[in-house]
Amino acid sequence: MTTENLAVASVATKANVYFDGKCVSHSLTLADGTKKSVGVILPATLTFNTGAPEIMECVGGACEYKLAGSSEWKKSGPGEKFSVPGNSSFEIRVSESYHYICHFG
Amino acid sequence: MTTENLAVASVATKANVYFDGKCVSHSLTLADGTKKSVGVILPATLTFNTGAPEIMECVGGACEYKLAGSSEWKKSGPGEKFSVPGNSSFEIRVSESYHYICHFG
């Protein structure tokens, strides 16, 4: 079961564009002040660094990911989540666009 | 003065991806049911068709646009808007990423 709609209070109107547009997200603020983002990663293999811990929730498409220090690629599809520690990184490999919600903390 | 944040009720979590990712947007629903979207167009020249009339509001970067039936390219930058009739089209030319709010109706 994927999260198709997310109740929010406000959206930052300017997109976050990473890797020449291979990843585009919009930042969200919920009514209780919680920050999240929704985004899409187009076909590519990319490395992301985290500040805060992140939970990546797939809402469409799919990806494979590999956490720092791991040698194993794992799949994540619609309705599935994976966690990334803070001050770390992960590689992500996308062959069909991967749509996600990024939860922080 | 650009609109940096927009009060909304919900966001569709799956992005709208057009032209192989040259345009990415997320659909929004306001508390009163009004639909809008926020998106970004990366450097490209594209043609968009409208169903409902649209007002494009620039919140970052810039574009040039040409409405159907016009021969004139016009510029639109941060805080500026342009209107597109329904059931029509417009060409848009972007050399630095153009961030926008799309208002319908």
mmCIF file with all atom_site columns, C-alpha atoms in Angstrom:
data_model
loop_
_atom_site.group_PDB
_atom_site.id
_atom_site.type_symbol
_atom_site.label_atom_id
_atom_site.label_alt_id
_atom_site.label_comp_id
_atom_site.label_asym_id
_atom_site.label_entity_id
_atom_site.label_seq_id
_atom_site.pdbx_PDB_ins_code
_atom_site.Cartn_x
_atom_site.Cartn_y
_atom_site.Cartn_z
_atom_site.occupancy
_atom_site.B_iso_or_equiv
_atom_site.pdbx_formal_charge
_atom_site.auth_seq_id
_atom_site.auth_comp_id
_atom_site.auth_asym_id
_atom_site.auth_atom_id
_atom_site.pdbx_PDB_model_num
ATOM 1   C CA . MET A 1 1   ? 0.000   0.000  0.000   1.00 0.00 ? 1   MET A CA 1
ATOM 2   C CA . THR A 1 2   ? 1.670   3.212  -1.100  1.00 0.00 ? 2   THR A CA 1
ATOM 3   C CA . THR A 1 3   ? 1.116   6.647  0.353   1.00 0.00 ? 3   THR A CA 1
ATOM 4   C CA . GLU A 1 4   ? -0.497  8.464  -2.589  1.00 0.00 ? 4   GLU A CA 1
ATOM 5   C CA . ASN A 1 5   ? -1.275  11.708 -0.810  1.00 0.00 ? 5   ASN A CA 1
ATOM 6   C CA . LEU A 1 6   ? 0.380   13.322 2.158   1.00 0.00 ? 6   LEU A CA 1
ATOM 7   C CA . ALA A 1 7   ? -1.336  15.831 4.458   1.00 0.00 ? 7   ALA A CA 1
ATOM 8   C CA . VAL A 1 8   ? 0.976   18.815 4.813   1.00 0.00 ? 8   VAL A CA 1
ATOM 9   C CA . ALA A 1 9   ? 0.834   22.443 5.905   1.00 0.00 ? 9   ALA A CA 1
ATOM 10  C CA . SER A 1 10  ? 3.133   24.027 3.362   1.00 0.00 ? 10  SER A CA 1
ATOM 11  C CA . VAL A 1 11  ? 5.440   23.320 0.462   1.00 0.00 ? 11  VAL A CA 1
ATOM 12  C CA . ALA A 1 12  ? 8.630   25.157 -0.490  1.00 0.00 ? 12  ALA A CA 1
ATOM 13  C CA . THR A 1 13  ? 7.832   26.275 -4.011  1.00 0.00 ? 13  THR A CA 1
ATOM 14  C CA . LYS A 1 14  ? 11.390  26.097 -5.354  1.00 0.00 ? 14  LYS A CA 1
ATOM 15  C CA . ALA A 1 15  ? 12.497  22.558 -6.185  1.00 0.00 ? 15  ALA A CA 1
ATOM 16  C CA . ASN A 1 16  ? 15.713  20.963 -4.933  1.00 0.00 ? 16  ASN A CA 1
ATOM 17  C CA . VAL A 1 17  ? 17.592  19.898 -8.059  1.00 0.00 ? 17  VAL A CA 1
ATOM 18  C CA . TYR A 1 18  ? 20.469  17.450 -7.606  1.00 0.00 ? 18  TYR A CA 1
ATOM 19  C CA . PHE A 1 19  ? 22.827  15.802 -10.090 1.00 0.00 ? 19  PHE A CA 1
ATOM 20  C CA . ASP A 1 20  ? 21.771  17.922 -13.081 1.00 0.00 ? 20  ASP A CA 1
ATOM 21  C CA . GLY A 1 21  ? 18.125  17.056 -12.479 1.00 0.00 ? 21  GLY A CA 1
ATOM 22  C CA . LYS A 1 22  ? 18.523  13.306 -12.028 1.00 0.00 ? 22  LYS A CA 1
ATOM 23  C CA . CYS A 1 23  ? 16.923  13.929 -8.631  1.00 0.00 ? 23  CYS A CA 1
ATOM 24  C CA . VAL A 1 24  ? 14.260  16.581 -8.053  1.00 0.00 ? 24  VAL A CA 1
ATOM 25  C CA . SER A 1 25  ? 12.456  17.078 -4.765  1.00 0.00 ? 25  SER A CA 1
ATOM 26  C CA . HIS A 1 26  ? 10.171  19.547 -3.027  1.00 0.00 ? 26  HIS A CA 1
ATOM 27  C CA . SER A 1 27  ? 10.470  20.247 0.700   1.00 0.00 ? 27  SER A CA 1
ATOM 28  C CA . LEU A 1 28  ? 7.357   19.939 2.868   1.00 0.00 ? 28  LEU A CA 1
ATOM 29  C CA . THR A 1 29  ? 6.385   21.108 6.328   1.00 0.00 ? 29  THR A CA 1
ATOM 30  C CA . LEU A 1 30  ? 3.650   19.283 8.224   1.00 0.00 ? 30  LEU A CA 1
ATOM 31  C CA . ALA A 1 31  ? 1.175   20.918 10.610  1.00 0.00 ? 31  ALA A CA 1
ATOM 32  C CA . ASP A 1 32  ? 3.290   19.849 13.608  1.00 0.00 ? 32  ASP A CA 1
ATOM 33  C CA . GLY A 1 33  ? 6.438   21.343 12.066  1.00 0.00 ? 33  GLY A CA 1
ATOM 34  C CA . THR A 1 34  ? 7.881   18.023 10.879  1.00 0.00 ? 34  THR A CA 1
ATOM 35  C CA . LYS A 1 35  ? 9.952   18.354 7.690   1.00 0.00 ? 35  LYS A CA 1
ATOM 36  C CA . LYS A 1 36  ? 9.747   15.830 4.853   1.00 0.00 ? 36  LYS A CA 1
ATOM 37  C CA . SER A 1 37  ? 10.320  15.915 1.132   1.00 0.00 ? 37  SER A CA 1
ATOM 38  C CA . VAL A 1 38  ? 8.789   14.259 -1.909  1.00 0.00 ? 38  VAL A CA 1
ATOM 39  C CA . GLY A 1 39  ? 10.903  13.597 -4.937  1.00 0.00 ? 39  GLY A CA 1
ATOM 40  C CA . VAL A 1 40  ? 11.811  11.477 -7.891  1.00 0.00 ? 40  VAL A CA 1
ATOM 41  C CA . ILE A 1 41  ? 15.076  9.950  -9.055  1.00 0.00 ? 41  ILE A CA 1
ATOM 42  C CA . LEU A 1 42  ? 15.331  9.347  -12.797 1.00 0.00 ? 42  LEU A CA 1
ATOM 43  C CA . PRO A 1 43  ? 17.339  6.444  -14.246 1.00 0.00 ? 43  PRO A CA 1
ATOM 44  C CA . ALA A 1 44  ? 20.900  6.851  -12.886 1.00 0.00 ? 44  ALA A CA 1
ATOM 45  C CA . THR A 1 45  ? 23.315  5.572  -10.275 1.00 0.00 ? 45  THR A CA 1
ATOM 46  C CA . LEU A 1 46  ? 23.941  8.217  -7.627  1.00 0.00 ? 46  LEU A CA 1
ATOM 47  C CA . THR A 1 47  ? 25.530  8.621  -4.202  1.00 0.00 ? 47  THR A CA 1
ATOM 48  C CA . PHE A 1 48  ? 23.748  10.662 -1.545  1.00 0.00 ? 48  PHE A CA 1
ATOM 49  C CA . ASN A 1 49  ? 25.164  11.884 1.741   1.00 0.00 ? 49  ASN A CA 1
ATOM 50  C CA . THR A 1 50  ? 22.945  12.216 4.788   1.00 0.00 ? 50  THR A CA 1
ATOM 51  C CA . GLY A 1 51  ? 23.046  14.796 7.539   1.00 0.00 ? 51  GLY A CA 1
ATOM 52  C CA . ALA A 1 52  ? 20.098  13.692 9.650   1.00 0.00 ? 52  ALA A CA 1
ATOM 53  C CA . PRO A 1 53  ? 19.031  10.029 9.510   1.00 0.00 ? 53  PRO A CA 1
ATOM 54  C CA . GLU A 1 54  ? 16.562  9.433  6.677   1.00 0.00 ? 54  GLU A CA 1
ATOM 55  C CA . ILE A 1 55  ? 13.819  6.952  5.911   1.00 0.00 ? 55  ILE A CA 1
ATOM 56  C CA . MET A 1 56  ? 13.173  6.610  2.197   1.00 0.00 ? 56  MET A CA 1
ATOM 57  C CA . GLU A 1 57  ? 9.650   5.431  1.364   1.00 0.00 ? 57  GLU A CA 1
ATOM 58  C CA . CYS A 1 58  ? 8.955   4.301  -2.193  1.00 0.00 ? 58  CYS A CA 1
ATOM 59  C CA . VAL A 1 59  ? 5.655   5.577  -3.627  1.00 0.00 ? 59  VAL A CA 1
ATOM 60  C CA . GLY A 1 60  ? 6.213   4.558  -7.251  1.00 0.00 ? 60  GLY A CA 1
ATOM 61  C CA . GLY A 1 61  ? 8.787   2.818  -9.435  1.00 0.00 ? 61  GLY A CA 1
ATOM 62  C CA . ALA A 1 62  ? 11.664  1.073  -7.732  1.00 0.00 ? 62  ALA A CA 1
ATOM 63  C CA . CYS A 1 63  ? 15.337  1.316  -6.849  1.00 0.00 ? 63  CYS A CA 1
ATOM 64  C CA . GLU A 1 64  ? 18.256  -0.672 -5.600  1.00 0.00 ? 64  GLU A CA 1
ATOM 65  C CA . TYR A 1 65  ? 20.301  0.823  -2.799  1.00 0.00 ? 65  TYR A CA 1
ATOM 66  C CA . LYS A 1 66  ? 23.530  0.066  -0.968  1.00 0.00 ? 66  LYS A CA 1
ATOM 67  C CA . LEU A 1 67  ? 24.315  1.608  2.395   1.00 0.00 ? 67  LEU A CA 1
ATOM 68  C CA . ALA A 1 68  ? 27.814  2.831  3.287   1.00 0.00 ? 68  ALA A CA 1
ATOM 69  C CA . GLY A 1 69  ? 29.867  -0.061 4.580   1.00 0.00 ? 69  GLY A CA 1
ATOM 70  C CA . SER A 1 70  ? 27.635  -2.665 2.958   1.00 0.00 ? 70  SER A CA 1
ATOM 71  C CA . SER A 1 71  ? 28.470  -4.619 -0.166  1.00 0.00 ? 71  SER A CA 1
ATOM 72  C CA . GLU A 1 72  ? 24.899  -5.739 -0.752  1.00 0.00 ? 72  GLU A CA 1
ATOM 73  C CA . TRP A 1 73  ? 22.472  -4.100 -3.148  1.00 0.00 ? 73  TRP A CA 1
ATOM 74  C CA . LYS A 1 74  ? 18.873  -4.366 -1.915  1.00 0.00 ? 74  LYS A CA 1
ATOM 75  C CA . LYS A 1 75  ? 15.667  -3.644 -3.782  1.00 0.00 ? 75  LYS A CA 1
ATOM 76  C CA . SER A 1 76  ? 12.988  -1.224 -2.659  1.00 0.00 ? 76  SER A CA 1
ATOM 77  C CA . GLY A 1 77  ? 9.627   -0.996 -4.383  1.00 0.00 ? 77  GLY A CA 1
ATOM 78  C CA . PRO A 1 78  ? 6.218   0.641  -3.841  1.00 0.00 ? 78  PRO A CA 1
ATOM 79  C CA . GLY A 1 79  ? 5.199   0.729  -0.192  1.00 0.00 ? 79  GLY A CA 1
ATOM 80  C CA . GLU A 1 80  ? 8.652   -0.320 0.997   1.00 0.00 ? 80  GLU A CA 1
ATOM 81  C CA . LYS A 1 81  ? 11.020  1.777  3.109   1.00 0.00 ? 81  LYS A CA 1
ATOM 82  C CA . PHE A 1 82  ? 14.678  1.754  3.973   1.00 0.00 ? 82  PHE A CA 1
ATOM 83  C CA . SER A 1 83  ? 16.598  3.611  6.641   1.00 0.00 ? 83  SER A CA 1
ATOM 84  C CA . VAL A 1 84  ? 19.859  5.471  6.255   1.00 0.00 ? 84  VAL A CA 1
ATOM 85  C CA . PRO A 1 85  ? 21.887  6.518  9.322   1.00 0.00 ? 85  PRO A CA 1
ATOM 86  C CA . GLY A 1 86  ? 22.820  10.168 9.859   1.00 0.00 ? 86  GLY A CA 1
ATOM 87  C CA . ASN A 1 87  ? 26.204  11.476 8.680   1.00 0.00 ? 87  ASN A CA 1
ATOM 88  C CA . SER A 1 88  ? 26.478  8.560  6.302   1.00 0.00 ? 88  SER A CA 1
ATOM 89  C CA . SER A 1 89  ? 25.809  7.876  2.631   1.00 0.00 ? 89  SER A CA 1
ATOM 90  C CA . PHE A 1 90  ? 24.106  5.474  0.294   1.00 0.00 ? 90  PHE A CA 1
ATOM 91  C CA . GLU A 1 91  ? 24.314  4.558  -3.350  1.00 0.00 ? 91  GLU A CA 1
ATOM 92  C CA . ILE A 1 92  ? 21.111  4.279  -5.319  1.00 0.00 ? 92  ILE A CA 1
ATOM 93  C CA . ARG A 1 93  ? 20.611  2.621  -8.689  1.00 0.00 ? 93  ARG A CA 1
ATOM 94  C CA . VAL A 1 94  ? 17.426  3.433  -10.599 1.00 0.00 ? 94  VAL A CA 1
ATOM 95  C CA . SER A 1 95  ? 16.318  1.912  -13.889 1.00 0.00 ? 95  SER A CA 1
ATOM 96  C CA . GLU A 1 96  ? 12.675  3.016  -13.785 1.00 0.00 ? 96  GLU A CA 1
ATOM 97  C CA . SER A 1 97  ? 11.943  6.326  -12.090 1.00 0.00 ? 97  SER A CA 1
ATOM 98  C CA . TYR A 1 98  ? 11.893  5.972  -8.305  1.00 0.00 ? 98  TYR A CA 1
ATOM 99  C CA . HIS A 1 99  ? 9.325   8.188  -6.552  1.00 0.00 ? 99  HIS A CA 1
ATOM 100 C CA . TYR A 1 100 ? 9.794   8.679  -2.838  1.00 0.00 ? 100 TYR A CA 1
ATOM 101 C CA . ILE A 1 101 ? 8.906   10.385 0.386   1.00 0.00 ? 101 ILE A CA 1
ATOM 102 C CA . CYS A 1 102 ? 11.949  11.247 2.492   1.00 0.00 ? 102 CYS A CA 1
ATOM 103 C CA . HIS A 1 103 ? 11.256  11.235 6.237   1.00 0.00 ? 103 HIS A CA 1
ATOM 104 C CA . PHE A 1 104 ? 13.922  12.803 8.445   1.00 0.00 ? 104 PHE A CA 1
ATOM 105 C CA . GLY A 1 105 ? 15.085  12.002 11.978  1.00 0.00 ? 105 GLY A CA 1
ATOM 106 C CA . MET B 1 1   ? 8.582   39.249 -4.345  1.00 0.00 ? 1   MET B CA 1
ATOM 107 C CA . THR B 1 2   ? 8.407   35.527 -4.946  1.00 0.00 ? 2   THR B CA 1
ATOM 108 C CA . THR B 1 3   ? 6.135   33.046 -3.211  1.00 0.00 ? 3   THR B CA 1
ATOM 109 C CA . GLU B 1 4   ? 8.663   30.924 -1.292  1.00 0.00 ? 4   GLU B CA 1
ATOM 110 C CA . ASN B 1 5   ? 6.186   28.787 0.608   1.00 0.00 ? 5   ASN B CA 1
ATOM 111 C CA . LEU B 1 6   ? 2.639   27.838 -0.242  1.00 0.00 ? 6   LEU B CA 1
ATOM 112 C CA . ALA B 1 7   ? 0.045   26.799 2.350   1.00 0.00 ? 7   ALA B CA 1
ATOM 113 C CA . VAL B 1 8   ? -1.522  23.574 1.137   1.00 0.00 ? 8   VAL B CA 1
ATOM 114 C CA . ALA B 1 9   ? -3.562  20.693 2.543   1.00 0.00 ? 9   ALA B CA 1
ATOM 115 C CA . SER B 1 10  ? -2.000  17.773 0.705   1.00 0.00 ? 10  SER B CA 1
ATOM 116 C CA . VAL B 1 11  ? 0.551   16.807 -1.895  1.00 0.00 ? 11  VAL B CA 1
ATOM 117 C CA . ALA B 1 12  ? 0.390   13.925 -4.358  1.00 0.00 ? 12  ALA B CA 1
ATOM 118 C CA . THR B 1 13  ? 3.534   12.011 -3.482  1.00 0.00 ? 13  THR B CA 1
ATOM 119 C CA . LYS B 1 14  ? 4.260   10.713 -6.987  1.00 0.00 ? 14  LYS B CA 1
ATOM 120 C CA . ALA B 1 15  ? 5.878   13.313 -9.237  1.00 0.00 ? 15  ALA B CA 1
ATOM 121 C CA . ASN B 1 16  ? 4.637   14.235 -12.694 1.00 0.00 ? 16  ASN B CA 1
ATOM 122 C CA . VAL B 1 17  ? 7.576   13.654 -15.026 1.00 0.00 ? 17  VAL B CA 1
ATOM 123 C CA . TYR B 1 18  ? 7.393   15.173 -18.515 1.00 0.00 ? 18  TYR B CA 1
ATOM 124 C CA . PHE B 1 19  ? 9.831   15.179 -21.421 1.00 0.00 ? 19  PHE B CA 1
ATOM 125 C CA . ASP B 1 20  ? 12.196  12.604 -19.927 1.00 0.00 ? 20  ASP B CA 1
ATOM 126 C CA . GLY B 1 21  ? 12.476  14.619 -16.753 1.00 0.00 ? 21  GLY B CA 1
ATOM 127 C CA . LYS B 1 22  ? 13.066  18.039 -18.313 1.00 0.00 ? 22  LYS B CA 1
ATOM 128 C CA . CYS B 1 23  ? 9.934   19.049 -16.386 1.00 0.00 ? 23  CYS B CA 1
ATOM 129 C CA . VAL B 1 24  ? 9.071   17.603 -12.970 1.00 0.00 ? 24  VAL B CA 1
ATOM 130 C CA . SER B 1 25  ? 6.121   18.729 -10.883 1.00 0.00 ? 25  SER B CA 1
ATOM 131 C CA . HIS B 1 26  ? 4.157   17.716 -7.806  1.00 0.00 ? 26  HIS B CA 1
ATOM 132 C CA . SER B 1 27  ? 0.383   18.209 -7.607  1.00 0.00 ? 27  SER B CA 1
ATOM 133 C CA . LEU B 1 28  ? -1.054  20.090 -4.643  1.00 0.00 ? 28  LEU B CA 1
ATOM 134 C CA . THR B 1 29  ? -4.513  20.430 -3.118  1.00 0.00 ? 29  THR B CA 1
ATOM 135 C CA . LEU B 1 30  ? -5.321  23.480 -1.011  1.00 0.00 ? 30  LEU B CA 1
ATOM 136 C CA . ALA B 1 31  ? -7.627  23.481 2.031   1.00 0.00 ? 31  ALA B CA 1
ATOM 137 C CA . ASP B 1 32  ? -10.497 24.802 -0.121  1.00 0.00 ? 32  ASP B CA 1
ATOM 138 C CA . GLY B 1 33  ? -9.999  22.051 -2.703  1.00 0.00 ? 33  GLY B CA 1
ATOM 139 C CA . THR B 1 34  ? -8.162  24.244 -5.233  1.00 0.00 ? 34  THR B CA 1
ATOM 140 C CA . LYS B 1 35  ? -5.587  22.325 -7.293  1.00 0.00 ? 35  LYS B CA 1
ATOM 141 C CA . LYS B 1 36  ? -2.148  23.748 -8.096  1.00 0.00 ? 36  LYS B CA 1
ATOM 142 C CA . SER B 1 37  ? 1.237   22.312 -8.852  1.00 0.00 ? 37  SER B CA 1
ATOM 143 C CA . VAL B 1 38  ? 4.841   23.247 -8.138  1.00 0.00 ? 38  VAL B CA 1
ATOM 144 C CA . GLY B 1 39  ? 7.535   22.260 -10.560 1.00 0.00 ? 39  GLY B CA 1
ATOM 145 C CA . VAL B 1 40  ? 10.787  22.947 -12.283 1.00 0.00 ? 40  VAL B CA 1
ATOM 146 C CA . ILE B 1 41  ? 11.793  23.036 -15.944 1.00 0.00 ? 41  ILE B CA 1
ATOM 147 C CA . LEU B 1 42  ? 15.462  22.279 -16.631 1.00 0.00 ? 42  LEU B CA 1
ATOM 148 C CA . PRO B 1 43  ? 17.337  23.850 -19.564 1.00 0.00 ? 43  PRO B CA 1
ATOM 149 C CA . ALA B 1 44  ? 15.335  22.892 -22.679 1.00 0.00 ? 44  ALA B CA 1
ATOM 150 C CA . THR B 1 45  ? 12.857  24.213 -25.220 1.00 0.00 ? 45  THR B CA 1
ATOM 151 C CA . LEU B 1 46  ? 9.487   22.497 -24.768 1.00 0.00 ? 46  LEU B CA 1
ATOM 152 C CA . THR B 1 47  ? 5.887   22.804 -25.920 1.00 0.00 ? 47  THR B CA 1
ATOM 153 C CA . PHE B 1 48  ? 3.085   22.328 -23.400 1.00 0.00 ? 48  PHE B CA 1
ATOM 154 C CA . ASN B 1 49  ? -0.586  21.872 -24.135 1.00 0.00 ? 49  ASN B CA 1
ATOM 155 C CA . THR B 1 50  ? -3.202  23.202 -21.741 1.00 0.00 ? 50  THR B CA 1
ATOM 156 C CA . GLY B 1 51  ? -6.559  21.755 -20.801 1.00 0.00 ? 51  GLY B CA 1
ATOM 157 C CA . ALA B 1 52  ? -7.751  24.266 -18.253 1.00 0.00 ? 52  ALA B CA 1
ATOM 158 C CA . PRO B 1 53  ? -6.386  27.808 -18.432 1.00 0.00 ? 53  PRO B CA 1
ATOM 159 C CA . GLU B 1 54  ? -3.152  28.173 -16.485 1.00 0.00 ? 54  GLU B CA 1
ATOM 160 C CA . ILE B 1 55  ? -1.269  30.937 -14.750 1.00 0.00 ? 55  ILE B CA 1
ATOM 161 C CA . MET B 1 56  ? 2.449   30.235 -14.495 1.00 0.00 ? 56  MET B CA 1
ATOM 162 C CA . GLU B 1 57  ? 4.145   32.047 -11.603 1.00 0.00 ? 57  GLU B CA 1
ATOM 163 C CA . CYS B 1 58  ? 7.934   32.104 -11.534 1.00 0.00 ? 58  CYS B CA 1
ATOM 164 C CA . VAL B 1 59  ? 9.472   31.424 -8.114  1.00 0.00 ? 59  VAL B CA 1
ATOM 165 C CA . GLY B 1 60  ? 13.082  30.996 -9.226  1.00 0.00 ? 60  GLY B CA 1
ATOM 166 C CA . GLY B 1 61  ? 15.243  31.122 -12.339 1.00 0.00 ? 61  GLY B CA 1
ATOM 167 C CA . ALA B 1 62  ? 13.653  32.441 -15.518 1.00 0.00 ? 62  ALA B CA 1
ATOM 168 C CA . CYS B 1 63  ? 12.132  31.449 -18.841 1.00 0.00 ? 63  CYS B CA 1
ATOM 169 C CA . GLU B 1 64  ? 11.071  32.805 -22.163 1.00 0.00 ? 64  GLU B CA 1
ATOM 170 C CA . TYR B 1 65  ? 7.648   31.802 -23.429 1.00 0.00 ? 65  TYR B CA 1
ATOM 171 C CA . LYS B 1 66  ? 5.617   32.130 -26.609 1.00 0.00 ? 66  LYS B CA 1
ATOM 172 C CA . LEU B 1 67  ? 1.865   31.602 -26.605 1.00 0.00 ? 67  LEU B CA 1
ATOM 173 C CA . ALA B 1 68  ? 0.099   29.783 -29.447 1.00 0.00 ? 68  ALA B CA 1
ATOM 174 C CA . GLY B 1 69  ? -0.642  32.239 -32.247 1.00 0.00 ? 69  GLY B CA 1
ATOM 175 C CA . SER B 1 70  ? 2.022   34.684 -31.096 1.00 0.00 ? 70  SER B CA 1
ATOM 176 C CA . SER B 1 71  ? 5.393   35.203 -32.716 1.00 0.00 ? 71  SER B CA 1
ATOM 177 C CA . GLU B 1 72  ? 6.856   37.027 -29.745 1.00 0.00 ? 72  GLU B CA 1
ATOM 178 C CA . TRP B 1 73  ? 9.061   35.475 -27.087 1.00 0.00 ? 73  TRP B CA 1
ATOM 179 C CA . LYS B 1 74  ? 8.536   37.143 -23.695 1.00 0.00 ? 74  LYS B CA 1
ATOM 180 C CA . LYS B 1 75  ? 10.624  36.812 -20.552 1.00 0.00 ? 75  LYS B CA 1
ATOM 181 C CA . SER B 1 76  ? 9.303   35.771 -17.162 1.00 0.00 ? 76  SER B CA 1
ATOM 182 C CA . GLY B 1 77  ? 11.421  35.970 -14.015 1.00 0.00 ? 77  GLY B CA 1
ATOM 183 C CA . PRO B 1 78  ? 11.009  35.648 -10.249 1.00 0.00 ? 78  PRO B CA 1
ATOM 184 C CA . GLY B 1 79  ? 7.671   37.036 -9.015  1.00 0.00 ? 79  GLY B CA 1
ATOM 185 C CA . GLU B 1 80  ? 6.302   37.383 -12.554 1.00 0.00 ? 80  GLU B CA 1
ATOM 186 C CA . LYS B 1 81  ? 3.316   35.503 -13.968 1.00 0.00 ? 81  LYS B CA 1
ATOM 187 C CA . PHE B 1 82  ? 1.912   34.753 -17.382 1.00 0.00 ? 82  PHE B CA 1
ATOM 188 C CA . SER B 1 83  ? -1.468  33.392 -18.412 1.00 0.00 ? 83  SER B CA 1
ATOM 189 C CA . VAL B 1 84  ? -2.153  30.655 -20.924 1.00 0.00 ? 84  VAL B CA 1
ATOM 190 C CA . PRO B 1 85  ? -5.689  30.133 -22.310 1.00 0.00 ? 85  PRO B CA 1
ATOM 191 C CA . GLY B 1 86  ? -7.386  26.734 -21.950 1.00 0.00 ? 86  GLY B CA 1
ATOM 192 C CA . ASN B 1 87  ? -7.195  24.202 -24.788 1.00 0.00 ? 87  ASN B CA 1
ATOM 193 C CA . SER B 1 88  ? -4.166  25.974 -26.154 1.00 0.00 ? 88  SER B CA 1
ATOM 194 C CA . SER B 1 89  ? -0.403  25.611 -25.992 1.00 0.00 ? 89  SER B CA 1
ATOM 195 C CA . PHE B 1 90  ? 2.769   27.505 -25.315 1.00 0.00 ? 90  PHE B CA 1
ATOM 196 C CA . GLU B 1 91  ? 6.437   27.089 -26.026 1.00 0.00 ? 91  GLU B CA 1
ATOM 197 C CA . ILE B 1 92  ? 8.906   27.627 -23.239 1.00 0.00 ? 92  ILE B CA 1
ATOM 198 C CA . ARG B 1 93  ? 12.640  28.177 -23.517 1.00 0.00 ? 93  ARG B CA 1
ATOM 199 C CA . VAL B 1 94  ? 14.737  27.732 -20.387 1.00 0.00 ? 94  VAL B CA 1
ATOM 200 C CA . SER B 1 95  ? 18.461  28.335 -20.037 1.00 0.00 ? 95  SER B CA 1
ATOM 201 C CA . GLU B 1 96  ? 18.638  28.436 -16.235 1.00 0.00 ? 96  GLU B CA 1
ATOM 202 C CA . SER B 1 97  ? 16.218  26.196 -14.369 1.00 0.00 ? 97  SER B CA 1
ATOM 203 C CA . TYR B 1 98  ? 12.741  27.751 -14.178 1.00 0.00 ? 98  TYR B CA 1
ATOM 204 C CA . HIS B 1 99  ? 10.877  27.073 -10.921 1.00 0.00 ? 99  HIS B CA 1
ATOM 205 C CA . TYR B 1 100 ? 7.155   27.702 -10.970 1.00 0.00 ? 100 TYR B CA 1
ATOM 206 C CA . ILE B 1 101 ? 3.768   27.464 -9.361  1.00 0.00 ? 101 ILE B CA 1
ATOM 207 C CA . CYS B 1 102 ? 1.040   26.495 -11.822 1.00 0.00 ? 102 CYS B CA 1
ATOM 208 C CA . HIS B 1 103 ? -2.384  27.911 -10.933 1.00 0.00 ? 103 HIS B CA 1
ATOM 209 C CA . PHE B 1 104 ? -5.347  26.466 -12.794 1.00 0.00 ? 104 PHE B CA 1
ATOM 210 C CA . GLY B 1 105 ? -8.637  27.990 -13.945 1.00 0.00 ? 105 GLY B CA 1
#
